[in-house]
PDB file of C-alpha atoms in Angstrom:
ATOM      1  CA  UNK A 390      27.275  -5.306  -8.558  1.00 37.00           C
ATOM      2  CA  UNK A 391      24.304  -7.119 -10.265  1.00 42.00           C
ATOM      3  CA  UNK A 392      22.305  -9.951  -9.146  1.00 41.00           C
ATOM      4  CA  UNK A 393      21.723 -13.131 -11.349  1.00 51.00           C
ATOM      5  CA  UNK A 394      18.422 -13.349  -9.716  1.00 47.00           C
ATOM      6  CA  UNK A 395      15.913 -10.817 -11.713  1.00 49.00           C
ATOM      7  CA  UNK A 396      13.562 -10.736  -8.768  1.00 49.00           C
ATOM      8  CA  UNK A 397      16.536  -9.150  -6.630  1.00 48.00           C
ATOM      9  CA  UNK A 398      16.807  -6.266  -9.404  1.00 57.00           C
ATOM     10  CA  UNK A 399      13.975  -4.026  -8.189  1.00 75.00           C
ATOM     11  CA  UNK A 400      10.414  -3.707  -9.105  1.00 83.00           C
ATOM     12  CA  UNK A 401       8.590  -5.821 -11.993  1.00 93.00           C
ATOM     13  CA  UNK A 402       5.539  -4.722 -13.813  1.00 95.00           C
ATOM     14  CA  UNK A 403       2.551  -5.783 -14.107  1.00 96.00           C
ATOM     15  CA  UNK A 404       2.957  -7.250 -10.548  1.00 96.00           C
ATOM     16  CA  UNK A 405       1.211  -7.413  -7.318  1.00 97.00           C
ATOM     17  CA  UNK A 406       2.550  -5.024  -4.578  1.00 97.00           C
ATOM     18  CA  UNK A 407       1.784  -4.401  -0.801  1.00 98.00           C
ATOM     19  CA  UNK A 408       1.224  -1.023   0.711  1.00 98.00           C
ATOM     20  CA  UNK A 409       0.891  -0.133   4.263  1.00 98.00           C
ATOM     21  CA  UNK A 410      -0.704   3.157   5.466  1.00 98.00           C
ATOM     22  CA  UNK A 411      -0.335   4.224   9.136  1.00 98.00           C
ATOM     23  CA  UNK A 412      -2.882   6.513  11.047  1.00 97.00           C
ATOM     24  CA  UNK A 413      -4.852   7.182  14.150  1.00 97.00           C
ATOM     25  CA  UNK A 414      -6.558   4.129  15.206  1.00 97.00           C
ATOM     26  CA  UNK A 415     -10.551   5.047  15.330  1.00 94.00           C
ATOM     27  CA  UNK A 416      -9.957   6.603  11.745  1.00 96.00           C
ATOM     28  CA  UNK A 417     -11.792   3.809   9.847  1.00 97.00           C
ATOM     29  CA  UNK A 418      -8.827   3.144   7.981  1.00 97.00           C
ATOM     30  CA  UNK A 419      -9.660  -0.318   7.339  1.00 97.00           C
ATOM     31  CA  UNK A 420     -12.178   0.866   5.097  1.00 97.00           C
ATOM     32  CA  UNK A 421     -10.404   3.811   3.809  1.00 98.00           C
ATOM     33  CA  UNK A 422      -7.395   2.366   2.360  1.00 98.00           C
ATOM     34  CA  UNK A 423      -8.991  -0.047  -0.014  1.00 98.00           C
ATOM     35  CA  UNK A 424     -11.998   2.557  -0.963  1.00 98.00           C
ATOM     36  CA  UNK A 425      -8.851   5.148  -1.967  1.00 98.00           C
ATOM     37  CA  UNK A 426      -6.772   2.201  -4.185  1.00 98.00           C
ATOM     38  CA  UNK A 427      -9.694   1.474  -5.770  1.00 98.00           C
ATOM     39  CA  UNK A 428     -10.806   4.984  -6.189  1.00 97.00           C
ATOM     40  CA  UNK A 429      -7.236   5.557  -7.950  1.00 97.00           C
ATOM     41  CA  UNK A 430      -8.272   2.937 -10.708  1.00 97.00           C
ATOM     42  CA  UNK A 431      -6.433   0.059  -8.875  1.00 98.00           C
ATOM     43  CA  UNK A 432      -7.251  -3.564  -8.287  1.00 98.00           C
ATOM     44  CA  UNK A 433      -7.550  -4.153  -4.491  1.00 98.00           C
ATOM     45  CA  UNK A 434      -6.953  -7.757  -3.454  1.00 98.00           C
ATOM     46  CA  UNK A 435      -9.249  -7.182  -0.263  1.00 98.00           C
ATOM     47  CA  UNK A 436      -8.705 -10.593   0.946  1.00 98.00           C
ATOM     48  CA  UNK A 437      -5.100  -9.727   1.716  1.00 98.00           C
ATOM     49  CA  UNK A 438      -6.095  -6.889   4.059  1.00 98.00           C
ATOM     50  CA  UNK A 439      -4.615  -7.143   7.394  1.00 98.00           C
ATOM     51  CA  UNK A 440      -4.404  -4.491  10.268  1.00 97.00           C
ATOM     52  CA  UNK A 441      -2.202  -3.694  13.300  1.00 97.00           C
ATOM     53  CA  UNK A 442      -2.269  -1.752  16.402  1.00 97.00           C
ATOM     54  CA  UNK A 443       0.386   0.195  17.864  1.00 96.00           C
ATOM     55  CA  UNK A 444       1.561  -1.060  21.533  1.00 96.00           C
ATOM     56  CA  UNK A 445      -0.470   1.659  22.953  1.00 96.00           C
ATOM     57  CA  UNK A 446      -3.533   1.299  20.574  1.00 95.00           C
ATOM     58  CA  UNK A 447      -3.266   5.209  19.498  1.00 97.00           C
ATOM     59  CA  UNK A 448      -2.161   4.283  16.049  1.00 97.00           C
ATOM     60  CA  UNK A 449      -2.979   1.291  13.219  1.00 98.00           C
ATOM     61  CA  UNK A 450      -1.343   0.235  10.402  1.00 98.00           C
ATOM     62  CA  UNK A 451      -3.568  -1.151   7.936  1.00 98.00           C
ATOM     63  CA  UNK A 452      -1.696  -3.455   4.767  1.00 98.00           C
ATOM     64  CA  UNK A 453      -3.215  -4.541   1.526  1.00 98.00           C
ATOM     65  CA  UNK A 454      -1.857  -5.612  -1.940  1.00 98.00           C
ATOM     66  CA  UNK A 455      -2.654  -4.469  -4.977  1.00 98.00           C
ATOM     67  CA  UNK A 456      -2.396  -5.120  -8.376  1.00 98.00           C
ATOM     68  CA  UNK A 457      -0.213  -2.446 -10.567  1.00 97.00           C
ATOM     69  CA  UNK A 458       0.160  -2.399 -14.477  1.00 97.00           C
ATOM     70  CA  UNK A 459       3.076  -0.046 -14.351  1.00 96.00           C
ATOM     71  CA  UNK A 460       5.440   2.314 -11.565  1.00 95.00           C
ATOM     72  CA  UNK A 461       2.803   4.884 -12.232  1.00 96.00           C
ATOM     73  CA  UNK A 462       0.192   2.834 -10.949  1.00 97.00           C
ATOM     74  CA  UNK A 463       2.660   1.889  -7.813  1.00 96.00           C
ATOM     75  CA  UNK A 464       3.153   5.531  -7.551  1.00 97.00           C
ATOM     76  CA  UNK A 465      -0.550   6.479  -8.105  1.00 97.00           C
ATOM     77  CA  UNK A 466      -1.374   4.154  -4.733  1.00 98.00           C
ATOM     78  CA  UNK A 467       0.866   5.945  -2.789  1.00 97.00           C
ATOM     79  CA  UNK A 468      -0.055   9.388  -3.785  1.00 97.00           C
ATOM     80  CA  UNK A 469      -3.665   8.327  -3.141  1.00 98.00           C
ATOM     81  CA  UNK A 470      -3.032   7.268   0.434  1.00 98.00           C
ATOM     82  CA  UNK A 471      -0.954  10.228   1.238  1.00 97.00           C
ATOM     83  CA  UNK A 472      -3.617  12.632   0.178  1.00 97.00           C
ATOM     84  CA  UNK A 473      -6.408  11.068   2.866  1.00 97.00           C
ATOM     85  CA  UNK A 474      -6.215  13.390   5.823  1.00 96.00           C
ATOM     86  CA  UNK A 475      -6.124  10.570   8.489  1.00 97.00           C
ATOM     87  CA  UNK A 476      -3.024   8.726   6.535  1.00 97.00           C
ATOM     88  CA  UNK A 477       0.215   9.788   8.408  1.00 96.00           C
ATOM     89  CA  UNK A 478       2.560   7.608   6.497  1.00 95.00           C
ATOM     90  CA  UNK A 479       2.391   4.947   3.481  1.00 96.00           C
ATOM     91  CA  UNK A 480       5.287   2.131   3.126  1.00 95.00           C
TER      92      UNK A 480
END
């Protein structure tokens, strides 16, 4: 089955994508996430950064949007964040 709506057919590049990284609260992820993405050569849309603490406050999730020119850029974002020792998961 295929969709008539191109937005439902997967990723389209270039584009703006959101990534979420999760790790321990107090690990400085609010600054680490955009820093790591910038170091990977990606354009980070800093004004989109948001954070959310877990119900017990032990973990935090950081979401931010970035520009990706290709699938390789998108994958580089996940790779860069997963390489950071304080980041446990990315979405």
